[in-house]
Tab-separated table of C-alpha atoms in Angstrom:
chain	number	residue	atom	x	y	z
A	17	MET	CA	-67.732	8.286	-26.023
A	18	ALA	CA	-71.060	6.448	-26.037
A	19	LEU	CA	-70.398	3.064	-27.679
A	20	THR	CA	-71.853	0.861	-24.965
A	21	ASP	CA	-73.573	-2.166	-26.543
A	22	VAL	CA	-73.046	-0.828	-30.082
A	23	ALA	CA	-72.520	-3.770	-32.481
A	24	VAL	CA	-69.815	-2.925	-35.014
A	25	LEU	CA	-69.056	-4.960	-38.133
A	26	LEU	CA	-65.378	-4.296	-38.899
A	27	VAL	CA	-64.272	-5.435	-42.367
A	28	ASP	CA	-60.571	-5.145	-43.232
A	29	ASP	CA	-58.084	-7.580	-44.768
A	30	ASP	CA	-55.192	-6.243	-42.644
A	31	PRO	CA	-55.216	-8.440	-39.483
A	32	VAL	CA	-52.963	-6.095	-37.478
A	33	PHE	CA	-55.044	-2.997	-38.155
A	34	ARG	CA	-58.261	-4.962	-37.647
A	35	GLN	CA	-57.152	-6.196	-34.228
A	36	LEU	CA	-55.943	-2.740	-33.137
A	37	VAL	CA	-59.305	-1.202	-34.000
A	38	THR	CA	-61.168	-4.103	-32.388
A	39	ASP	CA	-59.239	-3.788	-29.125
A	40	TYR	CA	-59.889	-0.055	-29.013
A	41	LEU	CA	-63.635	-0.371	-29.701
A	42	ILE	CA	-63.996	-3.115	-27.097
A	43	SER	CA	-62.287	-0.820	-24.598
A	44	GLN	CA	-65.113	1.639	-25.382
A	45	GLN	CA	-67.727	-1.035	-24.505
A	46	ALA	CA	-68.635	-1.837	-28.136
A	47	THR	CA	-69.269	-5.344	-29.478
A	48	VAL	CA	-67.122	-6.050	-32.539
A	49	PHE	CA	-67.576	-8.660	-35.287
A	50	GLN	CA	-64.468	-9.026	-37.439
A	51	ALA	CA	-64.409	-9.918	-41.140
A	52	ALA	CA	-61.294	-10.294	-43.296
A	53	SER	CA	-63.078	-9.931	-46.644
A	54	GLY	CA	-66.207	-8.555	-48.274
A	55	HIS	CA	-67.743	-12.022	-48.485
A	56	GLN	CA	-67.186	-12.635	-44.772
A	57	GLY	CA	-68.664	-9.220	-44.061
A	58	LEU	CA	-71.870	-10.102	-45.929
A	59	GLU	CA	-72.163	-13.423	-44.103
A	60	LEU	CA	-71.783	-11.804	-40.684
A	61	PHE	CA	-74.214	-9.025	-41.596
A	62	GLU	CA	-76.884	-11.632	-42.409
A	63	LYS	CA	-76.293	-13.574	-39.177
A	64	LYS	CA	-75.724	-10.821	-36.609
A	65	GLN	CA	-77.621	-7.750	-35.456
A	66	ILE	CA	-75.327	-4.956	-36.660
A	67	ASP	CA	-75.613	-1.292	-35.668
A	68	VAL	CA	-72.828	0.166	-37.820
A	69	VAL	CA	-70.375	-1.032	-40.478
A	70	VAL	CA	-66.736	0.061	-40.728
A	71	ALA	CA	-65.105	-1.214	-43.926
A	72	ASP	CA	-61.852	-0.824	-45.806
A	73	LEU	CA	-62.469	-0.118	-49.497
A	74	SER	CA	-59.278	-1.779	-50.776
A	75	MET	CA	-59.641	-5.523	-50.271
A	76	PRO	CA	-58.971	-8.415	-52.643
A	77	GLY	CA	-61.930	-10.390	-53.951
A	78	LEU	CA	-65.172	-8.640	-53.064
A	79	GLY	CA	-63.977	-5.115	-52.307
A	80	GLY	CA	-65.438	-2.792	-49.727
A	81	LEU	CA	-67.385	-0.723	-52.272
A	82	ASN	CA	-69.212	-3.681	-53.818
A	83	MET	CA	-69.826	-5.156	-50.377
A	84	LEU	CA	-71.293	-1.841	-49.245
A	85	LYS	CA	-73.658	-1.749	-52.224
A	86	GLN	CA	-75.017	-5.170	-51.244
A	87	LEU	CA	-75.306	-4.237	-47.561
A	88	ILE	CA	-77.290	-1.111	-48.400
A	89	GLU	CA	-79.612	-3.139	-50.618
A	90	MET	CA	-80.214	-5.421	-47.633
A	91	ASP	CA	-80.681	-2.527	-45.186
A	92	PRO	CA	-80.721	1.019	-46.676
A	93	SER	CA	-80.671	2.583	-43.200
A	94	ILE	CA	-77.448	0.934	-41.983
A	95	PRO	CA	-74.802	3.516	-41.008
A	96	ALA	CA	-71.509	2.776	-42.763
A	97	ILE	CA	-68.056	4.319	-42.513
A	98	VAL	CA	-65.475	3.564	-45.182
A	99	ILE	CA	-61.717	3.656	-44.765
A	100	SER	CA	-59.485	4.428	-47.719
A	101	GLY	CA	-55.996	5.331	-48.834
A	102	HIS	CA	-55.213	8.421	-50.907
A	103	SER	CA	-55.159	6.435	-54.165
A	104	VAL	CA	-58.823	5.399	-54.177
A	105	MET	CA	-60.562	8.738	-53.628
A	106	ALA	CA	-62.997	7.937	-56.459
A	107	ASP	CA	-64.225	4.905	-54.499
A	108	VAL	CA	-64.712	7.147	-51.454
A	109	VAL	CA	-66.882	9.520	-53.468
A	110	GLU	CA	-68.906	6.626	-54.881
A	111	ALA	CA	-69.331	5.138	-51.388
A	112	LEU	CA	-70.735	8.450	-50.135
A	113	ARG	CA	-73.007	8.607	-53.156
A	114	ILE	CA	-74.560	5.188	-52.560
A	115	GLY	CA	-75.186	5.903	-48.902
A	116	ALA	CA	-72.050	5.721	-46.709
A	117	SER	CA	-72.236	8.002	-43.688
A	118	ASP	CA	-68.619	9.129	-43.622
A	119	TYR	CA	-65.071	8.184	-44.536
A	120	LEU	CA	-61.608	8.143	-42.999
A	121	ILE	CA	-58.203	8.221	-44.666
A	122	LYS	CA	-55.369	5.840	-43.784
A	123	PRO	CA	-53.109	6.145	-41.938
A	124	ILE	CA	-55.439	7.055	-39.077
A	125	PRO	CA	-53.347	8.952	-36.500
A	126	ASP	CA	-55.662	8.317	-33.528
A	127	LEU	CA	-58.186	5.481	-33.069
A	128	PHE	CA	-60.370	7.955	-31.190
A	129	ILE	CA	-61.297	9.330	-34.648
A	130	ILE	CA	-62.906	5.986	-35.555
A	131	GLY	CA	-64.918	5.940	-32.341
A	132	GLN	CA	-66.025	9.518	-32.920
A	133	ALA	CA	-67.103	8.737	-36.492
A	134	ILE	CA	-69.108	5.701	-35.316
A	135	GLU	CA	-70.869	7.716	-32.631
A	136	GLN	CA	-71.763	10.488	-35.111
A	137	ALA	CA	-72.966	8.048	-37.799
A	138	ILE	CA	-75.280	6.266	-35.354
A	139	GLU	CA	-76.619	9.559	-34.009
A	140	ASP	CA	-77.413	10.792	-37.533
A	141	ALA	CA	-79.079	7.493	-38.438
A	142	VAL	CA	-81.278	7.678	-35.339
A	143	ASN	CA	-82.235	11.271	-36.143
A	144	GLN	CA	-83.150	10.395	-39.729
A	145	SER	CA	-85.197	7.369	-38.676
A	146	ALA	CA	-87.145	9.343	-36.104
A	147	ASN	CA	-87.709	12.251	-38.439
A	148	ALA	CA	-89.059	10.058	-41.241
A	149	ASN	CA	-92.280	9.527	-39.256
A	150	LEU	CA	-93.130	13.197	-38.765
A	151	GLN	CA	-96.019	14.890	-40.554
A	152	SER	CA	-95.198	16.903	-43.690
A	153	SER	CA	-96.061	20.185	-41.917
A	154	GLU	CA	-93.235	19.532	-39.477
A	155	GLU	CA	-90.674	18.328	-41.990
A	156	SER	CA	-89.575	21.750	-43.241
A	157	ALA	CA	-88.499	22.914	-39.790
A	158	LEU	CA	-87.033	19.488	-39.100
A	159	GLN	CA	-84.948	19.577	-42.268
A	160	THR	CA	-83.364	22.872	-41.217
A	161	MET	CA	-82.606	21.438	-37.796
A	162	LEU	CA	-81.232	18.209	-39.230
A	163	GLU	CA	-78.912	19.967	-41.642
A	164	SER	CA	-77.677	22.032	-38.722
A	165	GLU	CA	-77.141	18.874	-36.679
A	166	MET	CA	-75.268	17.302	-39.572
A	167	GLY	CA	-72.677	20.038	-39.158
A	168	PRO	CA	-70.264	17.828	-37.184
A	169	LEU	CA	-70.554	15.120	-39.842
A	170	ASN	CA	-69.913	17.598	-42.639
A	171	GLN	CA	-67.032	19.094	-40.695
A	172	LEU	CA	-65.517	15.681	-40.127
A	173	SER	CA	-65.680	14.836	-43.824
A	174	TYR	CA	-64.408	18.307	-44.706
A	175	GLN	CA	-61.527	17.911	-42.261
A	176	GLU	CA	-60.545	14.715	-44.010
A	177	LEU	CA	-60.671	16.545	-47.341
A	178	ASN	CA	-58.747	19.489	-45.969
A	179	ASP	CA	-56.021	17.178	-44.705
A	180	ASN	CA	-55.490	16.114	-48.324
A	181	LEU	CA	-55.569	19.584	-49.903
A	182	HIS	CA	-51.908	20.227	-49.171
A	183	LEU	CA	-50.956	16.898	-50.765
A	184	LEU	CA	-52.964	17.646	-53.909
A	185	GLU	CA	-51.604	21.180	-54.204
A	186	GLN	CA	-48.002	20.069	-53.826
A	187	SER	CA	-48.108	16.896	-55.905
A	188	ALA	CA	-49.304	17.063	-59.508
A	189	LEU	CA	-49.088	13.273	-59.688
A	190	ALA	CA	-51.388	12.805	-56.693
A	191	ALA	CA	-53.829	15.421	-57.988
A	192	LYS	CA	-53.873	13.814	-61.439
A	193	SER	CA	-54.510	10.362	-59.947
A	194	VAL	CA	-57.387	11.574	-57.781
A	195	GLN	CA	-59.021	13.538	-60.578
A	196	GLN	CA	-58.790	10.805	-63.197
A	197	GLN	CA	-60.686	8.429	-60.930
A	198	LEU	CA	-63.582	10.886	-60.613
A	199	PHE	CA	-64.326	11.092	-64.324
A	200	PRO	CA	-66.642	8.518	-65.926
A	201	ALA	CA	-66.271	7.013	-69.383
A	202	SER	CA	-67.285	9.244	-72.293
A	203	ASN	CA	-70.759	7.673	-72.277
A	204	VAL	CA	-72.917	7.194	-69.145
A	205	ASP	CA	-76.060	5.187	-69.869
A	206	TYR	CA	-79.104	5.686	-67.626
A	207	PRO	CA	-82.487	3.908	-67.942
A	208	LEU	CA	-84.229	6.835	-69.700
A	209	ALA	CA	-81.344	9.067	-70.747
A	210	GLU	CA	-77.647	9.127	-71.530
A	211	ILE	CA	-74.757	11.516	-70.915
A	212	ASN	CA	-71.926	11.966	-73.411
A	213	TYR	CA	-68.999	14.325	-73.005
A	214	SER	CA	-65.532	15.461	-74.042
A	215	LEU	CA	-63.188	17.449	-71.814
A	216	PHE	CA	-59.768	18.514	-73.055
A	217	LYS	CA	-56.870	19.408	-70.797
A	218	ASN	CA	-53.498	20.941	-71.703
A	219	ASP	CA	-51.860	20.101	-68.365
A	220	ASP	CA	-51.940	17.205	-65.923
A	221	ILE	CA	-54.986	18.650	-64.136
A	222	SER	CA	-58.287	19.649	-65.718
A	223	ALA	CA	-59.879	22.848	-64.441
A	224	TYR	CA	-63.189	21.477	-65.781
A	225	PHE	CA	-65.363	18.760	-64.239
A	226	ILE	CA	-68.589	16.938	-65.138
A	227	ASP	CA	-70.856	14.798	-63.008
A	228	SER	CA	-74.300	13.197	-63.229
A	229	THR	CA	-76.532	10.907	-61.188
A	230	MET	CA	-80.069	9.581	-61.012
A	231	VAL	CA	-82.099	11.091	-58.172
A	232	GLY	CA	-84.790	8.562	-57.404
A	233	ASP	CA	-86.531	6.905	-60.350
A	234	LYS	CA	-87.765	10.026	-62.126
A	235	HIS	CA	-85.049	12.681	-62.003
A	236	LEU	CA	-81.563	12.951	-63.469
A	237	ILE	CA	-79.166	15.736	-62.585
A	238	CYS	CA	-75.978	16.671	-64.399
A	239	TYR	CA	-73.606	19.604	-64.190
A	240	MET	CA	-70.382	20.951	-65.627
A	241	ALA	CA	-68.005	23.076	-63.558
A	242	HIS	CA	-64.983	25.284	-64.245
A	243	PHE	CA	-62.640	25.996	-61.327
A	244	HIS	CA	-60.548	29.094	-60.699
A	245	PRO	CA	-57.618	29.161	-60.151
A	246	GLU	CA	-56.662	26.606	-62.793
A	247	ASP	CA	-54.031	24.703	-60.825
A	248	ASN	CA	-53.678	21.471	-58.837
A	249	SER	CA	-56.330	22.640	-56.381
A	250	ALA	CA	-58.929	22.046	-59.142
A	251	ALA	CA	-58.599	18.323	-58.383
A	252	PHE	CA	-59.507	19.055	-54.772
A	253	GLY	CA	-62.371	21.231	-56.009
A	254	CYS	CA	-63.801	18.293	-57.953
A	255	VAL	CA	-63.819	16.101	-54.849
A	256	LEU	CA	-65.259	18.879	-52.707
A	257	LEU	CA	-68.060	19.735	-55.149
A	258	ARG	CA	-69.057	16.108	-55.558
A	259	SER	CA	-69.009	15.626	-51.785
A	260	PHE	CA	-71.447	18.519	-51.343
A	261	VAL	CA	-73.740	17.009	-53.976
A	262	ASN	CA	-73.569	13.670	-52.169
A	263	GLN	CA	-74.756	15.264	-48.925
A	264	LYS	CA	-77.942	16.472	-50.622
A	265	LEU	CA	-78.361	13.145	-52.421
A	266	LYS	CA	-78.410	11.307	-49.089
A	267	LEU	CA	-80.988	13.732	-47.680
A	268	TYR	CA	-83.178	13.269	-50.768
A	269	ARG	CA	-83.040	9.482	-50.472
A	270	ASN	CA	-84.162	9.744	-46.866
A	271	GLY	CA	-87.095	11.978	-47.825
A	272	LEU	CA	-85.661	15.022	-46.046
A	273	SER	CA	-84.729	17.399	-48.877
A	274	THR	CA	-85.609	18.134	-52.510
A	275	THR	CA	-82.804	20.683	-52.960
A	276	LEU	CA	-80.881	18.431	-55.359
A	277	ILE	CA	-83.619	18.614	-58.025
A	278	GLU	CA	-84.064	22.398	-57.609
A	279	PRO	CA	-81.187	24.132	-59.466
A	280	PHE	CA	-81.808	27.552	-57.887
A	281	ASN	CA	-81.647	26.152	-54.346
A	282	MET	CA	-78.844	23.722	-55.169
A	283	LEU	CA	-76.544	26.397	-56.566
A	284	SER	CA	-77.367	28.642	-53.614
A	285	TYR	CA	-76.405	25.795	-51.277
A	286	LEU	CA	-73.179	25.094	-53.199
A	287	ASN	CA	-72.216	28.754	-53.072
A	288	GLU	CA	-72.729	28.827	-49.315
A	289	ARG	CA	-70.557	25.729	-48.888
A	290	MET	CA	-67.804	27.081	-51.165
A	291	VAL	CA	-67.714	30.409	-49.307
A	292	LYS	CA	-67.633	28.711	-45.891
A	293	SER	CA	-64.852	26.369	-47.026
A	294	GLY	CA	-62.418	29.289	-46.923
A	295	LEU	CA	-60.572	27.942	-49.972
A	296	HIS	CA	-60.843	31.125	-52.050
A	297	MET	CA	-61.906	29.074	-55.036
A	298	GLN	CA	-64.489	30.265	-57.569
A	299	VAL	CA	-66.551	27.977	-59.774
A	300	ASP	CA	-68.578	28.510	-62.948
A	301	VAL	CA	-71.381	25.915	-62.946
A	302	SER	CA	-74.181	24.965	-65.311
A	303	TYR	CA	-76.608	22.640	-63.523
A	304	ILE	CA	-79.482	20.697	-65.143
A	305	CYS	CA	-82.272	18.625	-63.613
A	306	ILE	CA	-84.625	16.724	-65.918
A	307	GLU	CA	-87.848	15.021	-64.874
A	308	LEU	CA	-87.815	11.932	-67.102
A	309	THR	CA	-91.525	11.147	-67.379
A	310	GLN	CA	-92.638	14.515	-68.798
A	311	TYR	CA	-89.141	15.715	-69.851
A	312	ARG	CA	-89.486	18.898	-67.828
A	313	VAL	CA	-86.134	20.595	-67.432
A	314	ALA	CA	-84.854	23.062	-64.836
A	315	ILE	CA	-81.573	24.819	-65.596
A	316	GLY	CA	-79.399	26.837	-63.240
A	317	GLN	CA	-76.210	28.719	-63.982
A	318	ALA	CA	-73.569	30.536	-61.947
A	319	GLY	CA	-70.746	32.408	-63.645
A	320	ASN	CA	-70.262	33.121	-67.342
A	321	GLY	CA	-67.540	30.660	-68.384
A	322	LEU	CA	-70.008	27.958	-69.454
A	323	ARG	CA	-73.171	28.066	-71.504
A	324	CYS	CA	-76.258	25.914	-71.945
A	325	TYR	CA	-77.532	25.005	-75.407
A	326	LEU	CA	-80.581	23.337	-76.874
A	327	ARG	CA	-79.567	20.914	-79.618
A	328	ASN	CA	-81.836	19.707	-82.428
A	329	HIS	CA	-81.611	18.982	-86.159
A	330	MET	CA	-80.990	22.705	-86.773
A	331	GLY	CA	-77.844	22.741	-84.620
A	332	LEU	CA	-77.103	24.474	-81.303
A	333	ALA	CA	-79.310	27.244	-79.927
A	334	PRO	CA	-77.983	29.068	-76.835
A	335	ILE	CA	-80.414	29.187	-73.921
A	336	ALA	CA	-80.777	32.737	-72.668
A	337	LEU	CA	-79.775	33.039	-69.012
A	338	PRO	CA	-78.992	36.326	-67.239
A	339	GLU	CA	-75.476	36.951	-65.975
A	340	SER	CA	-74.586	35.572	-62.561
A	341	LYS	CA	-71.386	35.631	-60.531
A	342	PRO	CA	-69.463	32.341	-60.087
A	343	LEU	CA	-69.893	30.299	-56.920
A	344	GLY	CA	-67.600	31.393	-54.123
A	345	SER	CA	-67.798	35.078	-55.057
A	346	GLU	CA	-67.834	37.532	-52.184
A	347	HIS	CA	-70.940	39.377	-53.394
A	348	TRP	CA	-72.751	36.429	-54.986
A	349	GLN	CA	-76.517	36.927	-54.942
A	350	LYS	CA	-78.413	34.264	-56.877
A	351	PRO	CA	-78.041	31.943	-59.879
A	352	SER	CA	-79.777	32.343	-63.234
A	353	THR	CA	-82.545	29.813	-63.865
A	354	GLN	CA	-84.863	28.719	-66.646
A	355	PHE	CA	-87.560	26.055	-67.035
A	356	ARG	CA	-88.672	24.365	-70.251
A	357	SER	CA	-89.964	21.120	-71.715
A	358	LEU	CA	-87.715	18.989	-73.895
A	359	MET	CA	-89.322	18.149	-77.230
A	360	PRO	CA	-88.725	14.912	-79.206
A	361	GLY	CA	-85.393	15.054	-81.011
A	362	GLU	CA	-84.005	17.728	-78.669
A	363	SER	CA	-81.133	17.376	-76.230
A	364	LEU	CA	-79.455	19.692	-73.732
A	365	CYS	CA	-75.783	20.596	-73.881
A	366	ILE	CA	-73.327	22.441	-71.678
A	367	ALA	CA	-70.195	23.769	-73.356
A	368	THR	CA	-67.468	26.351	-73.248
A	369	GLN	CA	-67.817	29.122	-75.812
A	370	ASP	CA	-64.881	27.881	-77.905
A	371	GLN	CA	-65.989	27.400	-81.531
A	372	GLN	CA	-63.830	24.298	-81.979
A	373	HIS	CA	-65.508	22.645	-78.994
A	374	GLN	CA	-68.945	23.436	-80.383
A	375	ALA	CA	-68.010	22.052	-83.813
A	376	MET	CA	-66.798	18.810	-82.211
A	377	LEU	CA	-70.017	18.585	-80.212
A	378	LEU	CA	-72.067	18.826	-83.408
A	379	ASP	CA	-69.883	16.076	-84.898
A	380	ASP	CA	-70.567	13.851	-81.861
A	381	GLU	CA	-66.867	13.600	-80.971
A	382	PHE	CA	-67.318	12.286	-77.437
A	383	VAL	CA	-63.980	11.069	-76.085
A	384	GLY	CA	-64.199	11.592	-72.301
A	385	LEU	CA	-61.322	13.299	-70.482
A	386	VAL	CA	-58.211	13.528	-72.690
A	387	PHE	CA	-54.920	15.428	-72.919
A	388	ARG	CA	-54.749	17.466	-76.147
A	389	GLU	CA	-52.157	20.239	-76.500
A	390	ASN	CA	-53.647	21.431	-79.803
A	391	ILE	CA	-57.188	21.916	-78.441
A	392	ALA	CA	-58.192	24.618	-75.973
A	393	SER	CA	-58.919	23.397	-72.458
A	394	GLY	CA	-62.602	22.874	-71.692
A	395	GLY	CA	-65.170	20.959	-73.685
A	396	PHE	CA	-68.804	19.945	-73.665
A	397	MET	CA	-71.395	17.476	-72.429
A	398	GLU	CA	-74.782	16.398	-73.792
A	399	LEU	CA	-77.870	15.057	-72.006
A	400	LYS	CA	-80.067	13.101	-74.388
A	401	ALA	CA	-83.392	11.536	-73.405
A	402	LYS	CA	-84.184	8.116	-74.826
């Protein structure tokens, strides 16, 4: 363990846990600054030279997630590890999305895990900082190397996810709680576009998932996924898929990868991760990236359970994409892709092939994620440029 002279900002409102972690890190030669709240954490971060932040997400007042957002605005390169309970998995996913290096789940059985996570987060931050100065001709080879080196980080995060798979599979209540936190409101408003959707479930868990995020200032990505088998593990699949997307989002923000805005490469990457996960889960995915200055659109699709449509005043027109096997298939080869420009008055939609869903889409019945026994499971989403 190489924590000598590493300055750790530890933010947690539990004084017993905070002191236990502090004593352990000091025994590993680290310097520790303790904060009992998000506000105290911000104050210490401004006053002290901090190498890494370790923060609990569930704190009264200024919570760990909002504190982390402010810390990253102050220093985008700061390595940060978040600690969470099972009930706030959505906050974990959001923390990874805005730039956290890793996360741990309470209760933590061995404090060595925290030390290991700190060491890995600092090592990755150093690698990224050094690599940012290389010439563009060297960056392609470097990216491959970096993604290989990030293996331990990915494995650590995956191990944390895997530890929770059994819980989600056995407990419908836990799976429902985790999944509900991952879904946004029915309308997501971005600076130059908006996402609207409806997903209907007949059971506690939805086998369908939607997600979207801005990638830099010019690109927006969104996707809809359908998991097989349709059981409690679909909730785990949602977390896993979003975690994989977050890994590429962090690389993009550090100037080390453009995979996230390339549907062909992104779906190829997701398939590789799903196969290597060993979960025997297959996923139909329709994935869209739009460049918001020229409204150039790239569309990728894996599997046949979902379909992309172009919507205008005439109605819905299906976008022709060749057949492709779902992600996680044993003999998966490549996704189907198409490129086009979005004209004024046009929007892009992803939907199941159920006629009732398509009729509701045309009637603009966007209600978010809801339980409806009288409507087939599945639904639709729409990306509309402003």
